[in-house]
MMTF fields as JSON, N, C-alpha, C and O atoms, coordinates in Angstrom:
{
  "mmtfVersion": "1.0.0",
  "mmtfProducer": "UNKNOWN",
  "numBonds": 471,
  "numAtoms": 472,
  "numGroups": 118,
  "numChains": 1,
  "numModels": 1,
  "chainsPerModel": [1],
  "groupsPerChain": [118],
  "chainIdList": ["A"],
  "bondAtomList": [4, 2, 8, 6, 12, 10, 16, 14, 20, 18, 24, 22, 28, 26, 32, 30, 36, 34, 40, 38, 44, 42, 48, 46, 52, 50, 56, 54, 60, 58, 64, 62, 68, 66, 72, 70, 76, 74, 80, 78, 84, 82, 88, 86, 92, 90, 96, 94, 100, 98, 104, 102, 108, 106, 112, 110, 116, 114, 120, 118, 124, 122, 128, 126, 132, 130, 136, 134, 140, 138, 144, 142, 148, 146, 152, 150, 156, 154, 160, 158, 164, 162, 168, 166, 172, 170, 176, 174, 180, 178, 184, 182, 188, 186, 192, 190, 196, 194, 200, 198, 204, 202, 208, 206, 212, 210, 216, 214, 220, 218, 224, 222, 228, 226, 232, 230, 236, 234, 240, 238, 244, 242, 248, 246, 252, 250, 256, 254, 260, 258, 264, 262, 268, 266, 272, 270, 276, 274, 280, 278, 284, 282, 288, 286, 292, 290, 296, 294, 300, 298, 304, 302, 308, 306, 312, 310, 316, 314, 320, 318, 324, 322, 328, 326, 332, 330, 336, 334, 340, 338, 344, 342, 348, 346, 352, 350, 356, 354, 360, 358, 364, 362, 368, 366, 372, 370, 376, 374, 380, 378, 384, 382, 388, 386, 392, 390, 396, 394, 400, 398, 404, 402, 408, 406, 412, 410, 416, 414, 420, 418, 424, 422, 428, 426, 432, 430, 436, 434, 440, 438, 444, 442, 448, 446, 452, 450, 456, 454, 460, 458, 464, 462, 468, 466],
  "bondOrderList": [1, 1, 1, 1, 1, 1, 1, 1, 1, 1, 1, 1, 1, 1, 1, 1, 1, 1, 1, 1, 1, 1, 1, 1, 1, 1, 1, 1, 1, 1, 1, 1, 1, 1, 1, 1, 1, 1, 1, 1, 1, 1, 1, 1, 1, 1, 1, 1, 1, 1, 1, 1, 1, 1, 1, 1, 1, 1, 1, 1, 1, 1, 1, 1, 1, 1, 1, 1, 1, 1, 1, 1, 1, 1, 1, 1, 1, 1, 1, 1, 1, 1, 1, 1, 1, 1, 1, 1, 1, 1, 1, 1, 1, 1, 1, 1, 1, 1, 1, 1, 1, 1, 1, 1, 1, 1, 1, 1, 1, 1, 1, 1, 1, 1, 1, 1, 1],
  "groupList": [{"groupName": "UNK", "atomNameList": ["N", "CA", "C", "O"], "elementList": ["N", "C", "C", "O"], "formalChargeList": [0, 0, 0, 0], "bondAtomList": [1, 0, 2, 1, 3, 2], "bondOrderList": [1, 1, 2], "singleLetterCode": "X", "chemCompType": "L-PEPTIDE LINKING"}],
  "groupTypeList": [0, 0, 0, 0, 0, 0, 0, 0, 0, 0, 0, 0, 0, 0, 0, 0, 0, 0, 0, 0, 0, 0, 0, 0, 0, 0, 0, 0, 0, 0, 0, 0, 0, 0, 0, 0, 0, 0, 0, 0, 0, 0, 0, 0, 0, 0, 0, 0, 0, 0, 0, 0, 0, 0, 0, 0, 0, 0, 0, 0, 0, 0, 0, 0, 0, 0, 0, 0, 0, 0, 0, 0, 0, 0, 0, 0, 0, 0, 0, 0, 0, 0, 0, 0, 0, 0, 0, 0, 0, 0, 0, 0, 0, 0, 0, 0, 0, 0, 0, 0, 0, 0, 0, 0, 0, 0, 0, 0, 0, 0, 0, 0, 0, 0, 0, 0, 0, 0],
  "groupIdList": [1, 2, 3, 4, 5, 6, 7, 8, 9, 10, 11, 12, 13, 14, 15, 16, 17, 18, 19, 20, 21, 22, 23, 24, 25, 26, 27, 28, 29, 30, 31, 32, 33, 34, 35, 36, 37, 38, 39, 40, 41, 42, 43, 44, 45, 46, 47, 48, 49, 50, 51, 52, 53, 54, 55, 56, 57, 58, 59, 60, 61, 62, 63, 64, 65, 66, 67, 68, 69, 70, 71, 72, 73, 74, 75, 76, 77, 78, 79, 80, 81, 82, 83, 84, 85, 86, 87, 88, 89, 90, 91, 92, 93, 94, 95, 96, 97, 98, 99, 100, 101, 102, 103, 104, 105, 106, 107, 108, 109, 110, 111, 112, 113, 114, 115, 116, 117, 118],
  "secStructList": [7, 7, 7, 3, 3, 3, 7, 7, 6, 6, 1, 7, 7, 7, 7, 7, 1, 1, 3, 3, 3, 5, 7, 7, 1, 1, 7, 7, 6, 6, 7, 7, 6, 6, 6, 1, 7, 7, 1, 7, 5, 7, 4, 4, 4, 1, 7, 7, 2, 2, 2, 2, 2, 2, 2, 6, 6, 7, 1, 6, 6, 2, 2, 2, 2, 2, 2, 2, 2, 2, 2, 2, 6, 6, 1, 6, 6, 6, 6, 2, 2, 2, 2, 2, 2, 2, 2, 2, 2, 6, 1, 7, 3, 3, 3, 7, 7, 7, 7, 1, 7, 4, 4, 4, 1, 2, 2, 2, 2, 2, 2, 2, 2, 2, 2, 2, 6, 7],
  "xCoordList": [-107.164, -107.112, -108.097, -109.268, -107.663, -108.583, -109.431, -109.185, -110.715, -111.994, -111.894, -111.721, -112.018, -111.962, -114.106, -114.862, -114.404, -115.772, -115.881, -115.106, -117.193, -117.754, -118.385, -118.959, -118.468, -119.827, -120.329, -119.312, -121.258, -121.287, -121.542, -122.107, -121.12, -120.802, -122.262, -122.459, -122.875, -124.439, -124.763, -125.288, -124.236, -124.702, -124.103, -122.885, -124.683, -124.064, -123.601, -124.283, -121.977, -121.425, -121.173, -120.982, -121.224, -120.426, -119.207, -118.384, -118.825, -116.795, -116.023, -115.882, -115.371, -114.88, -113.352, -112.408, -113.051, -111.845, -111.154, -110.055, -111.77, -110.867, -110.636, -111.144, -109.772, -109.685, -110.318, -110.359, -110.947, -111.872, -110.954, -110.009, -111.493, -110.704, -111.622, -111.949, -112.116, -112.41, -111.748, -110.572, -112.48, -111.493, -112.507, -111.773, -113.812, -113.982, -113.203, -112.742, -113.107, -112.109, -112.354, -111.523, -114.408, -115.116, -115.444, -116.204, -115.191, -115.811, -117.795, -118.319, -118.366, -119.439, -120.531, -120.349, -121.849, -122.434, -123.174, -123.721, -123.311, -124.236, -123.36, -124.139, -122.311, -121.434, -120.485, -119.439, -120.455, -119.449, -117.693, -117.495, -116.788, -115.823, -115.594, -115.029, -116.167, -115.67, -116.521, -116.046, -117.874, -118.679, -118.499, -118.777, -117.999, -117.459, -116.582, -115.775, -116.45, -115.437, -114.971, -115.492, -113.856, -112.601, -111.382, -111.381, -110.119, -108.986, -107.962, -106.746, -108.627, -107.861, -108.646, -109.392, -108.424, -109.103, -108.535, -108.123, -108.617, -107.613, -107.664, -106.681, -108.269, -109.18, -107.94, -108.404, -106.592, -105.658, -106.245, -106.319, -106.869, -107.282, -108.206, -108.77, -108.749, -110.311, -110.26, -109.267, -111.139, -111.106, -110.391, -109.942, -110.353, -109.905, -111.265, -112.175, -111.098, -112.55, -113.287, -114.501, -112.065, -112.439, -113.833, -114.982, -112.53, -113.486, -114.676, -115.594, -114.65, -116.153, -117.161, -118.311, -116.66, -117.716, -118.364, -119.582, -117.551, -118.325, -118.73, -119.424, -118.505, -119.416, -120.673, -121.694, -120.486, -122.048, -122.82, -124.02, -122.123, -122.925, -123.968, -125.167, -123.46, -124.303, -124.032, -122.851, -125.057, -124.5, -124.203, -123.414, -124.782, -124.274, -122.862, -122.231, -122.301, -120.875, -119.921, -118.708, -120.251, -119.884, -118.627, -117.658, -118.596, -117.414, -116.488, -115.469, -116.698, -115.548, -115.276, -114.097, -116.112, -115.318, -114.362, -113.432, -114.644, -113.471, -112.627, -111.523, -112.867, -111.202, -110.534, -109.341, -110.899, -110.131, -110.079, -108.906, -110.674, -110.243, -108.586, -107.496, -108.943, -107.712, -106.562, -105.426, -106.897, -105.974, -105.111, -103.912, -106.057, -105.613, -104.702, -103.516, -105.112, -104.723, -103.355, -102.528, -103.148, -101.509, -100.786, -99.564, -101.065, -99.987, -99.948, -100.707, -98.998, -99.087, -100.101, -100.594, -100.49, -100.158, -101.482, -101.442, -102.487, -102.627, -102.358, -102.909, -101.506, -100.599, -99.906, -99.887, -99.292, -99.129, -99.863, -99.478, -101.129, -102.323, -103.09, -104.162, -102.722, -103.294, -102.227, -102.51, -101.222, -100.355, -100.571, -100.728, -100.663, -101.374, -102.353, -102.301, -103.16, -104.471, -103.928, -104.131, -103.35, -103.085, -102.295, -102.836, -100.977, -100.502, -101.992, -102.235, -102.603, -103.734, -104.472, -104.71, -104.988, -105.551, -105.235, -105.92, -103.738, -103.552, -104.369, -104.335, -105.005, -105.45, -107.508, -107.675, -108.292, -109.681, -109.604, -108.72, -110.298, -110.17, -111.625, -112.408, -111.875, -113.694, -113.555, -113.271, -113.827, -113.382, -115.432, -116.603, -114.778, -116.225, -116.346, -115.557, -117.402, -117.856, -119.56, -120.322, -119.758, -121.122, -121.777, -122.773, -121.7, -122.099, -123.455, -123.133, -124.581, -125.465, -125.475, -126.008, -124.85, -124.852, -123.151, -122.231, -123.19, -121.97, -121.192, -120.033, -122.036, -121.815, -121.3, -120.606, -121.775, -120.94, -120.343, -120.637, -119.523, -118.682, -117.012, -116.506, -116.404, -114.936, -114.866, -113.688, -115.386, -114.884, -114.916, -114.397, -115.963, -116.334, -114.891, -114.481, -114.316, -113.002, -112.068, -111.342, -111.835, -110.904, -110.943, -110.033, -112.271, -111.816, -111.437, -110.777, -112.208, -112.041, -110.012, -109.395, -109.301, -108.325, -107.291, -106.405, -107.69, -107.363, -107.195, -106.154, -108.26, -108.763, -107.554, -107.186, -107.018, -106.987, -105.208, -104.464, -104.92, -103.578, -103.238, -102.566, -103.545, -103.327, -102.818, -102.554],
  "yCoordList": [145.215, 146.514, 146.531, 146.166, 146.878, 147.099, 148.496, 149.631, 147.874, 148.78, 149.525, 149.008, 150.858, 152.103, 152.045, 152.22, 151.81, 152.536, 153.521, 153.686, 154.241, 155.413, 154.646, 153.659, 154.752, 154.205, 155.421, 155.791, 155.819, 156.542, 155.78, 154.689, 156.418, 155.811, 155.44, 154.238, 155.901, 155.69, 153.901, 152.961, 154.112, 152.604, 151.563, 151.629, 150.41, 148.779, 148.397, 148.6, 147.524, 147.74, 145.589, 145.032, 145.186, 143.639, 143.865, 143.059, 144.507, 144.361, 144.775, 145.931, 143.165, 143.282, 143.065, 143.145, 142.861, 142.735, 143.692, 143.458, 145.257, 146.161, 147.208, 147.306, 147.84, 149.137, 150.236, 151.059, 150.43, 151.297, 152.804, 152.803, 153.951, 154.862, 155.991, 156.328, 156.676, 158.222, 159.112, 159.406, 159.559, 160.541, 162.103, 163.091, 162.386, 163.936, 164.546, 163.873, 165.671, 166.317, 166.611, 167.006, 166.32, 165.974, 164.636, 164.177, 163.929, 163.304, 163.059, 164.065, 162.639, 161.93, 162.095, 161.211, 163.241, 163.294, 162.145, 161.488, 161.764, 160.643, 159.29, 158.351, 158.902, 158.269, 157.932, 158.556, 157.077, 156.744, 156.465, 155.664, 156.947, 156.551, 155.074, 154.646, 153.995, 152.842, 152.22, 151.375, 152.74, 151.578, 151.973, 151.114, 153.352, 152.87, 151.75, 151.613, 150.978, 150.331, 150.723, 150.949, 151.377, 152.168, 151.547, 150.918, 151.763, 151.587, 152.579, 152.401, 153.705, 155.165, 155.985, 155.959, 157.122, 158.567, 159.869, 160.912, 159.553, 160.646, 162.062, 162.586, 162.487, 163.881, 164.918, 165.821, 164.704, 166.053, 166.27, 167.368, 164.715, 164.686, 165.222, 165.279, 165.812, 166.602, 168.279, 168.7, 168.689, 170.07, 170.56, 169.9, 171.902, 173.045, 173.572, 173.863, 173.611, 174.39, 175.312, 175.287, 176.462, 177.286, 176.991, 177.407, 175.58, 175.145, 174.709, 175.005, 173.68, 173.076, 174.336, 174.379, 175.2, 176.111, 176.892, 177.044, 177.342, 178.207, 177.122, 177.669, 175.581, 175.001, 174.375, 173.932, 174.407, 174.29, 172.837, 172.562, 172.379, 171.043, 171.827, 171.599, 172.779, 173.626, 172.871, 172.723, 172.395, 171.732, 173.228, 173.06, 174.237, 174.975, 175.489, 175.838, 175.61, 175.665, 174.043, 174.177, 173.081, 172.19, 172.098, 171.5, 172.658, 172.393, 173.643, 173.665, 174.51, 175.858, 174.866, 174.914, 174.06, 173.5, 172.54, 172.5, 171.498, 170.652, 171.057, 170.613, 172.214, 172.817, 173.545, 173.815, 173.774, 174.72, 173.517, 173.479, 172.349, 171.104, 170.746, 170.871, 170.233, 169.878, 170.551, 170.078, 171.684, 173.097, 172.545, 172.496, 172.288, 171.897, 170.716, 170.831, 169.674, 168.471, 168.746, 167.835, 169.628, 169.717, 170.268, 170.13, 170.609, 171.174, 170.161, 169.192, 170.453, 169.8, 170.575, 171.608, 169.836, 168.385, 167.754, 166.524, 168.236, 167.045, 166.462, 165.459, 167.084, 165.948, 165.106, 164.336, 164.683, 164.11, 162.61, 161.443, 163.325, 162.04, 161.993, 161.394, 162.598, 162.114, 160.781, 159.602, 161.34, 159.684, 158.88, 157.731, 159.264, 157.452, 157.334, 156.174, 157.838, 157.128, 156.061, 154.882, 156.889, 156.348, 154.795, 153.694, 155.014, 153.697, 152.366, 151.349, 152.971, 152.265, 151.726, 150.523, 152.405, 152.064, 151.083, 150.812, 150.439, 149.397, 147.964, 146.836, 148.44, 146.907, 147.373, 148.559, 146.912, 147.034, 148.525, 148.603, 149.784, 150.712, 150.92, 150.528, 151.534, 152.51, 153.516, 153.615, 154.585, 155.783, 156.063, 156.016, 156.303, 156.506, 157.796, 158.34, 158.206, 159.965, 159.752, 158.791, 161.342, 161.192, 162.175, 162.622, 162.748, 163.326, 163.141, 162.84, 163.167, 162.836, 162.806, 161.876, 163.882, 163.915, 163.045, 163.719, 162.047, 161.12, 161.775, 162.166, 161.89, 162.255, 163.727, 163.945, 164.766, 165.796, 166.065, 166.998, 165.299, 165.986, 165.608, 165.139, 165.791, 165.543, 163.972, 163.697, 163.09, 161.803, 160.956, 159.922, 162.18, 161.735, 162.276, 161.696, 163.507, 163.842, 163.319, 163.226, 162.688, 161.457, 160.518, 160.214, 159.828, 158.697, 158.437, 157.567, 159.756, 160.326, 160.365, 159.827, 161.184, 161.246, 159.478, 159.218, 158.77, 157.979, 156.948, 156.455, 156.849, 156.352, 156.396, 155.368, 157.692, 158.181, 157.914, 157.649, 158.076, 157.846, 156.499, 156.431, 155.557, 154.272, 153.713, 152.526],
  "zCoordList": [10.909, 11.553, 12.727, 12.622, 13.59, 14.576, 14.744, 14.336, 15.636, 15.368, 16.6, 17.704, 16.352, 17.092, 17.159, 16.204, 18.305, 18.744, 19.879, 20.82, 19.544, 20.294, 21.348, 20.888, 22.509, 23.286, 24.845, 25.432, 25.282, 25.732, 27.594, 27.678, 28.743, 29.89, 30.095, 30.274, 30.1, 30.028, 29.743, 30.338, 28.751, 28.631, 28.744, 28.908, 28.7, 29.089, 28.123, 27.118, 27.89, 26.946, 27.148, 28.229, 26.375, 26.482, 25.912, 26.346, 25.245, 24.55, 25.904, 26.301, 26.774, 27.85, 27.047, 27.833, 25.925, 25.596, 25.139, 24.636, 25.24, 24.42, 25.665, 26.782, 25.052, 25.79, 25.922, 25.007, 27.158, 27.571, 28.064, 28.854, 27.405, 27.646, 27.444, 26.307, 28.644, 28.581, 28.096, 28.307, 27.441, 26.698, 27.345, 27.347, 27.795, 28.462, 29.625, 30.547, 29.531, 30.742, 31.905, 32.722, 32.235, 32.981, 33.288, 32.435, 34.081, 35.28, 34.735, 35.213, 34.375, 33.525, 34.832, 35.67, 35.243, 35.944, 36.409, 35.523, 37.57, 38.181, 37.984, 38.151, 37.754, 37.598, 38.637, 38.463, 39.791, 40.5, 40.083, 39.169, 40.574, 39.647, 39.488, 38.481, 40.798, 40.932, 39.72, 38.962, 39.612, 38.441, 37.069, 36.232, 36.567, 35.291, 35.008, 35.927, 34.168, 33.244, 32.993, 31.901, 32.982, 31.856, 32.386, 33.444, 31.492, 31.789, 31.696, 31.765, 31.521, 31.352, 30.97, 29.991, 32.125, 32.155, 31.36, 31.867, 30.061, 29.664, 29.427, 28.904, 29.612, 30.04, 29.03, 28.333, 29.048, 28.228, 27.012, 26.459, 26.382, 24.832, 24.789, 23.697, 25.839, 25.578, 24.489, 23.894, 24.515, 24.164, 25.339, 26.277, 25.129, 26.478, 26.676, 25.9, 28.164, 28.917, 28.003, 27.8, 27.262, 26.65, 25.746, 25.592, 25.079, 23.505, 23.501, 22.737, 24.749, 25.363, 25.691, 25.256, 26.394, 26.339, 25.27, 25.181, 24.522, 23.297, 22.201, 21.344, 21.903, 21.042, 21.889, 21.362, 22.908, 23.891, 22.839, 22.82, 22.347, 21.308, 20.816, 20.979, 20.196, 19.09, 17.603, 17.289, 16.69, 15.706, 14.395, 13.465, 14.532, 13.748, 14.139, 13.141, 15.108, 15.39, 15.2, 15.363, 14.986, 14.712, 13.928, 14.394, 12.768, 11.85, 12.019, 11.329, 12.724, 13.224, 14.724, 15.076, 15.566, 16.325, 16.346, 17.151, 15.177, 14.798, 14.534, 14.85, 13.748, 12.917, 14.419, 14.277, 15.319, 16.536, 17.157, 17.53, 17.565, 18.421, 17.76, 18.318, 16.275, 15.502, 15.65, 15.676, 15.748, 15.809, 17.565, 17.838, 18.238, 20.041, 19.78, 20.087, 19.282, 19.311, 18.634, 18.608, 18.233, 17.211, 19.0, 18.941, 19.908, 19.95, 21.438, 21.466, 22.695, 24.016, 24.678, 24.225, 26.157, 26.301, 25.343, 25.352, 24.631, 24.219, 23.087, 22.635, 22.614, 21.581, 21.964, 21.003, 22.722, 23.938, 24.268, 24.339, 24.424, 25.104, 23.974, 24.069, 22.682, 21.469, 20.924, 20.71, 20.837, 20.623, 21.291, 20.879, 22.755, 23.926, 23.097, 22.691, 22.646, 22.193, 20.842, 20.554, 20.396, 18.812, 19.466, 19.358, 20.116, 20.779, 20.884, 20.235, 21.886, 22.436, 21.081, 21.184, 19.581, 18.98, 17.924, 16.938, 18.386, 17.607, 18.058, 17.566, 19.044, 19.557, 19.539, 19.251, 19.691, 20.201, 20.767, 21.62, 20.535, 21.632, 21.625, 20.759, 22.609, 22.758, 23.427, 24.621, 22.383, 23.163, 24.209, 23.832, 25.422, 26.731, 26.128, 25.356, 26.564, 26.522, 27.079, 26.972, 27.808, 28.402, 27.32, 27.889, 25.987, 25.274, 24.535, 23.386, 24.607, 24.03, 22.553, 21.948, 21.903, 20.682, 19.755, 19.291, 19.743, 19.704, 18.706, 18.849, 17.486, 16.067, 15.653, 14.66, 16.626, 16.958, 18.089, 18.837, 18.248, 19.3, 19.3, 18.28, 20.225, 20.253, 20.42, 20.192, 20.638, 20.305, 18.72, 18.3, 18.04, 16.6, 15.607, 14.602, 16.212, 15.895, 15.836, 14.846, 17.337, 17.715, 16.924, 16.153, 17.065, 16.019, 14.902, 14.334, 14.569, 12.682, 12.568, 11.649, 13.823, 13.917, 13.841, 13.026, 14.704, 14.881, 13.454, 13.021, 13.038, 11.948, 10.737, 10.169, 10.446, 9.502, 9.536, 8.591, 10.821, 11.05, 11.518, 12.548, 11.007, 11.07, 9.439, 9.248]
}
């Protein structure tokens, strides 16, 4: 089975063999687009503006935000660019994100998602 990792744009990564894929709906501050590594910007799989704003990476809103992300991810478009991902995760994937807090946020969802549906 292949391994789904988190890695954040921030840092220097050696796994040149998998698929590199942003998954925020923002553009990663201080970040040129040419010097990331990625191989897809997929920004639909993100939260909605909405959602990003009111969990503000509050960890006491944390688990009312997964359940309303999950709630997003059921319907288009990003159900949609949730199956590209799933496609993509038969092979090496790393989902990018500029999130400081890895462990709560929407890529810890994703993968949890990903994971689970394999």
């Amino acid at each position: 089975m292949a391994k789904i990792t988190i890695e954040r744009v921030y840092e220097p990564s050696d796994l040149k063999s998998a698929k590199r894929v942003l998954i925020d709906r923002l553009w990663p501050r201080g970040i040129k687009k040419e010097a990331l590594v990625h191989d897809l910007w997929l920004k639909e799989v993100a939260p909605s503006n909405e959602l990003r704003k009111w969990y503000g990476h509050d960890r006491e809103r944390y688990d009312e935000f997964k359940e309303r992300y999950l709630k997003e991810l059921r319907s288009s478009p990003q159900r949609e660019a949730l199956d590209q991902l799933k496609e993509l995760a038969n092979k090496r994937l790393i989902l990018l994100t500029a999130t400081k807090d890895v462990e709560h946020s929407s890529a810890s969802v994703l993968r949890e998602i990903l994971e689970a549906e394999r």
